Each structure stands twice: as structure tokens, then as C-alpha cells.
Amino acid sequence: MHLIDGPVPASAIAELLAKAGNDAESGAHSLFVGQVRRDEVEGRQVKGIEYSAYEEMVITEADKISKTILSEFNDVRGLEILHSRGLVGAGEISMVVLASAGHRKQAFSACSKAVELIKEKLPIWKKEIFEDESGRWKANEAL
Amino acid sequence: MHLIDGPVPASAIAELLAKAGNDAESGAHSLFVGQVRRDEVEGRQVKGIEYSAYEEMVITEADKISKTILSEFNDVRGLEILHSRGLVGAGEISMVVLASAGHRKQAFSACSKAVELIKEKLPIWKKEIFEDESGRWKANEAL
Amino acid sequence: MEVSVLFFGVLADVTGTRIRHYNEVRSFGDLRHRISDDFPELFHYNFRIAVNNEIVDSDPVLQPGDEIAFLPPFAGG
Amino acid sequence: MEVSVLFFGVLADVTGTRIRHYNEVRSFGDLRHRISDDFPELFHYNFRIAVNNEIVDSDPVLQPGDEIAFLPPFAGG
């Protein structure tokens, strides 16, 4: 788990995939990329999202998530999580999750479950920032 | 859908993600990356897989898959498929599927379903090539 | 009529070719007999048939210039 | 004992601070009263409490130097 200042750069995703690809016993990688949507809220455009985190707890909880995933999915060989802190503009990437497995079924299930656990367990908060610089704390949607 | 000679390069994945990221109404991308495993078959190491395809039919069937996915998942905004033809070495990438959606649930479901449909519907065949240059036509596993 | 016949995957190895043209084909049944004479081993394998990129179920009606493909079980990914 | 109290997300806006130190804290109940006096609005919000990075359920036993965090509903991703 790594917290990244600002948006997750494309180069960080390329690095994750390159690293995962070094394991020739992996056959399937499921990568989730979360991007800040240009939502409209009551007529105002979302310019970006400001993320804040309880950093030490994020790290310890992410470690628990990795252990949960690796013990639940016996074909999964690695789990990587990147998440932004600070401002991420609309259209930019705020989260990346990569699950690598021998075969596709567990890669998908592990990645999807990790994303749910991240939303449920990691102490991270987000404030939508509108074009007039006003802000609004935002809860996660159910899906 | 694009057929690519040899392994899918990391740069092609970066391009797909960059293109998908241009849509600021997308919030979630699910990317599947299939990699050739260094399997061992009766004591022989797999050196690579030689893919062959019925190319025109691959294109028409991939087009049907895209239409199926986009009509079944109303939150999905785009589906991209890359697949190798020719030799792909162990540890290299042979397939990439990207589903982009407003929200994560449909991104995951669409990507996973697209991968199943690709395995079921696209006329592509693979021959495992061993280190002694011998080969063996291989059927797909169930998962 | 003249049609083209394509063999893919293991079937290209079995027949030793990827494409063969047949002339004066009267029907699919006729074509099937002639392919069977040329490649008797072929019919021991599991395959489906496509005509002009579309999988066909049983005894399709052929048109001049059709492309008939012998497709072993798919194995993409 | 002395403990640190952290406020996150909307609660940092509500209290106007991210961290406050409390001295001579006798118990969690005592701490809670003092926080309530300082930030009466805080208890109108939905939150959970963590002590040293672990969510606690009810009335935890505090140790000197503990870090107590007020956590609004999580919203990562």
C-alpha cells in the first residue's frame, strides 16, 4: 500500500504491471483504476476531490486487507494498492488496485473484494471541490 | 479489438488507459491482463504460446461482444480488447481487456463477462511451445 | 461453384494446409465428402464450421465464393 | 495521563483543528466530557473512535500517550 501525493501517475501503473509481470507463474492480473468523475451536484461542476487520510492506520489496515485476500484466495500471488492523498482533479486517477493470480477467476474476485474492503476499512475521506472553490464532504456510494 | 503481432507491449496498455481516462464521466476502469504462465507439462517447461486466429471472424465476433456488453451494462462507457497473434513468451502479455464505467460494480462485471465471452466466442487457438521446440495444441481451462 | 475451405489450429496441422479451394461444388454434403476423401483424419477431431465468418449449425446452403472454415474449440486468452 | 486526540474529515472542519492534546485525563469518559465541552457540535456527527490505529467499540481503557482518533464514515476510492 502506498499513499501518493496528488493523482496516481500512469507511470506508477506501468511500474506495478511490470513488477507483477516478473512473476512468470502469474497468468492473470485484474487491475482496478478509480478516476475522479466530473460529477455535477446541484448545478455545480466537481473540479476535483481532496483526499485526507489517517496515514498510519491506512497502512496497518491495508496490511490486514492484503493478508485477508491472500489467505482467502489460494491462487492469488500478489495484491498492490495505490491511493491518492491531497487534491486529485476530475479525470485524474485516485486509486489503483492490482491482484495477480495464476488464473483469471480469482484475480477478478480478489481485486473486486479488495476494492470493497478498501472502501469499507481504510480511514480515508474525500471532499468534493467545486469550480467556485467551495467544498462538500462526500460519503461513499454503495456501489 | 486489435490483434497485435507478438506480446502486447506495456505501452499499448498505457495508451488504452490514457484514452479511457480522457472521459471525465468515467469513474472506474477494470483492466484484465492475461500473461503466459511458465507452466510445466509432464516435466517440460512452457517457453511460450503460439497464437493463431481466424482474423476477420475475430473482428466481427469482437464487435458483437462489445455490443452485447454495452447493451447489457448501462453504466459501461467503453470496452477495449487487445489480443496477440504469433509467439508470446512465458511471462509476456497475450491479452488485455479494459471496461470503463461510471461506477466500479459494472466495470468489474463487464470486464469479467467480456473475458468469458472472448474465450468462448473468438476464433483463436494456442499451441504451447516447450523448451525443446516441441508443441502441443491447448484447450482453454474452465477458469 | 467454387468455394474456399480454411483449416485452423490443430486442423491446419492435421491437413497440412491452411486453405484449399474446391471447384464444381454441388452442395455442402458434396463438399464434405470431398474434404473427407482428401483428409480422412480430419473427421476424428472436434470442430465447428463457419461460413463467411458465421458459425453454422447443420447443412448450410452454399453460394459461389463462400469461405468455409473448420474451427477446433477456441482457446483465446 | 496525557493523550492526543485527532480529528479527521468533516470533524477537522467542525473542531477547526486536526489534533489536540489533553492532560490529566482520568478515563475515556472523562476525556469524552472534556472534548464535548470544547466542541459541543462534534457529537451531532456520525463517527467511530480508534485508539492507536484500532477501532474500539465502547469505553476503552486508556494508557498514557495513547492516540485517540475521531473517524467519520470512510470514503476512500
Coordinates of N, CA, C and O in Angstrom, one line a residue, chain C residues 22-67:
Chain C
Y22 N -12.0 -25.6 -53.6 CA -12.7 -26.7 -54.3 C -13.6 -26.1 -55.4 O -14.3 -25.1 -55.2
N23 N -13.5 -26.8 -56.6 CA -14.3 -26.3 -57.7 C -15.5 -27.3 -57.9 O -15.5 -28.4 -57.5
E24 N -16.5 -26.7 -58.7 CA -17.7 -27.5 -59.0 C -18.3 -28.2 -57.8 O -18.7 -29.4 -57.9
V25 N -18.4 -27.5 -56.8 CA -19.1 -28.0 -55.5 C -20.6 -27.9 -55.7 O -21.1 -26.8 -56.1
R26 N -21.3 -29.0 -55.5 CA -22.7 -29.0 -55.7 C -23.5 -28.6 -54.5 O -24.6 -28.1 -54.6
S27 N -23.0 -29.0 -53.3 CA -23.7 -28.7 -52.1 C -22.7 -28.9 -50.9 O -21.6 -29.3 -51.1
F28 N -23.2 -28.6 -49.7 CA -22.3 -28.8 -48.6 C -22.0 -30.2 -48.4 O -20.8 -30.6 -48.0
G29 N -23.0 -31.1 -48.6 CA -22.8 -32.6 -48.5 C -21.7 -33.1 -49.4 O -20.8 -33.8 -49.0
D30 N -21.8 -32.6 -50.6 CA -20.8 -32.9 -51.7 C -19.4 -32.5 -51.2 O -18.4 -33.2 -51.3
L31 N -19.3 -31.2 -50.7 CA -18.0 -30.7 -50.3 C -17.5 -31.5 -49.1 O -16.3 -31.9 -49.1
R32 N -18.3 -31.9 -48.2 CA -17.9 -32.6 -47.0 C -17.3 -34.0 -47.5 O -16.3 -34.4 -46.9
H33 N -17.9 -34.6 -48.4 CA -17.4 -35.9 -48.9 C -16.0 -35.7 -49.5 O -15.1 -36.5 -49.3
R34 N -15.9 -34.7 -50.3 CA -14.6 -34.5 -51.0 C -13.5 -34.1 -50.0 O -12.3 -34.6 -50.1
I35 N -13.8 -33.3 -48.9 CA -12.9 -33.0 -47.9 C -12.5 -34.3 -47.1 O -11.3 -34.5 -46.8
S36 N -13.5 -35.1 -46.9 CA -13.3 -36.3 -46.2 C -12.4 -37.3 -46.9 O -11.5 -38.0 -46.4
D37 N -12.5 -37.3 -48.3 CA -11.6 -38.1 -49.1 C -10.2 -37.6 -49.0 O -9.2 -38.3 -48.9
D38 N -10.1 -36.2 -49.0 CA -8.7 -35.6 -49.0 C -8.0 -35.7 -47.7 O -6.8 -35.9 -47.6
F39 N -8.8 -35.6 -46.6 CA -8.3 -35.6 -45.2 C -9.1 -36.5 -44.3 O -9.8 -36.0 -43.4
P40 N -9.0 -37.8 -44.5 CA -9.9 -38.7 -43.7 C -9.7 -38.5 -42.2 O -10.6 -38.6 -41.4
E41 N -8.5 -38.1 -41.8 CA -8.2 -38.0 -40.3 C -9.0 -36.8 -39.7 O -9.3 -36.8 -38.5
L42 N -9.3 -35.8 -40.5 CA -9.9 -34.6 -40.1 C -11.2 -34.9 -39.2 O -11.4 -34.2 -38.2
F43 N -12.0 -35.8 -39.7 CA -13.3 -36.0 -39.0 C -13.2 -36.8 -37.7 O -14.2 -37.1 -37.1
H44 N -12.0 -37.2 -37.3 CA -11.8 -37.7 -36.0 C -11.7 -36.6 -34.9 O -11.8 -36.8 -33.7
Y45 N -11.6 -35.3 -35.4 CA -11.4 -34.2 -34.5 C -12.7 -33.5 -34.2 O -13.7 -33.6 -35.0
N46 N -12.7 -32.8 -33.1 CA -13.9 -32.0 -32.7 C -13.8 -30.6 -33.4 O -12.8 -30.0 -33.3
F47 N -14.8 -30.2 -34.1 CA -14.8 -28.9 -34.7 C -16.2 -28.4 -35.0 O -17.2 -29.1 -34.9
R48 N -16.2 -27.1 -35.2 CA -17.5 -26.4 -35.7 C -17.1 -25.8 -37.1 O -15.9 -25.7 -37.4
I49 N -18.2 -25.5 -37.8 CA -18.0 -24.9 -39.2 C -18.5 -23.5 -39.2 O -19.6 -23.3 -38.7
A50 N -17.8 -22.6 -39.8 CA -18.3 -21.3 -40.1 C -18.4 -21.1 -41.6 O -17.5 -21.6 -42.4
V51 N -19.4 -20.4 -42.1 CA -19.5 -20.0 -43.5 C -19.5 -18.5 -43.5 O -20.3 -17.8 -42.8
N52 N -18.5 -17.9 -44.1 CA -18.3 -16.4 -44.2 C -18.4 -15.8 -42.8 O -19.2 -14.9 -42.5
N53 N -17.6 -16.4 -41.9 CA -17.4 -15.8 -40.5 C -18.6 -16.1 -39.6 O -18.5 -15.5 -38.5
E54 N -19.6 -16.8 -40.0 CA -20.7 -17.1 -39.1 C -20.8 -18.6 -38.8 O -20.8 -19.4 -39.8
I55 N -20.8 -19.0 -37.6 CA -21.0 -20.4 -37.2 C -22.3 -20.9 -37.8 O -23.3 -20.3 -37.7
V56 N -22.2 -22.1 -38.4 CA -23.5 -22.7 -39.0 C -23.7 -24.0 -38.2 O -22.8 -24.7 -37.8
D57 N -25.0 -24.4 -38.1 CA -25.4 -25.5 -37.3 C -25.3 -26.8 -38.1 O -24.6 -27.7 -37.7
S58 N -26.0 -27.0 -39.1 CA -26.1 -28.3 -39.8 C -25.7 -28.2 -41.2 O -24.5 -28.2 -41.5
D59 N -26.6 -28.2 -42.1 CA -26.3 -28.4 -43.5 C -26.5 -27.1 -44.3 O -27.6 -26.9 -44.9
P60 N -25.6 -26.2 -44.3 CA -25.8 -24.9 -44.8 C -25.9 -24.9 -46.4 O -25.4 -25.8 -47.0
V61 N -26.7 -23.9 -46.9 CA -26.7 -23.7 -48.3 C -25.5 -22.9 -48.8 O -25.3 -21.8 -48.2
L62 N -24.8 -23.4 -49.7 CA -23.6 -22.6 -50.1 C -23.8 -21.8 -51.3 O -24.7 -22.1 -52.1
Q63 N -23.1 -20.7 -51.4 CA -23.1 -19.8 -52.5 C -21.7 -19.8 -53.2 O -20.7 -19.9 -52.5
P64 N -21.6 -19.5 -54.5 CA -20.3 -19.4 -55.1 C -19.4 -18.3 -54.3 O -19.9 -17.3 -53.9
G65 N -18.2 -18.7 -54.1 CA -17.3 -17.8 -53.4 C -17.3 -17.9 -51.9 O -16.5 -17.1 -51.3
D66 N -18.1 -18.7 -51.4 CA -18.2 -18.8 -49.9 C -16.9 -19.3 -49.3 O -16.1 -20.0 -50.0
E67 N -16.7 -18.8 -48.1 CA -15.5 -19.2 -47.3 C -15.9 -20.1 -46.2 O -16.7 -19.7 -45.3

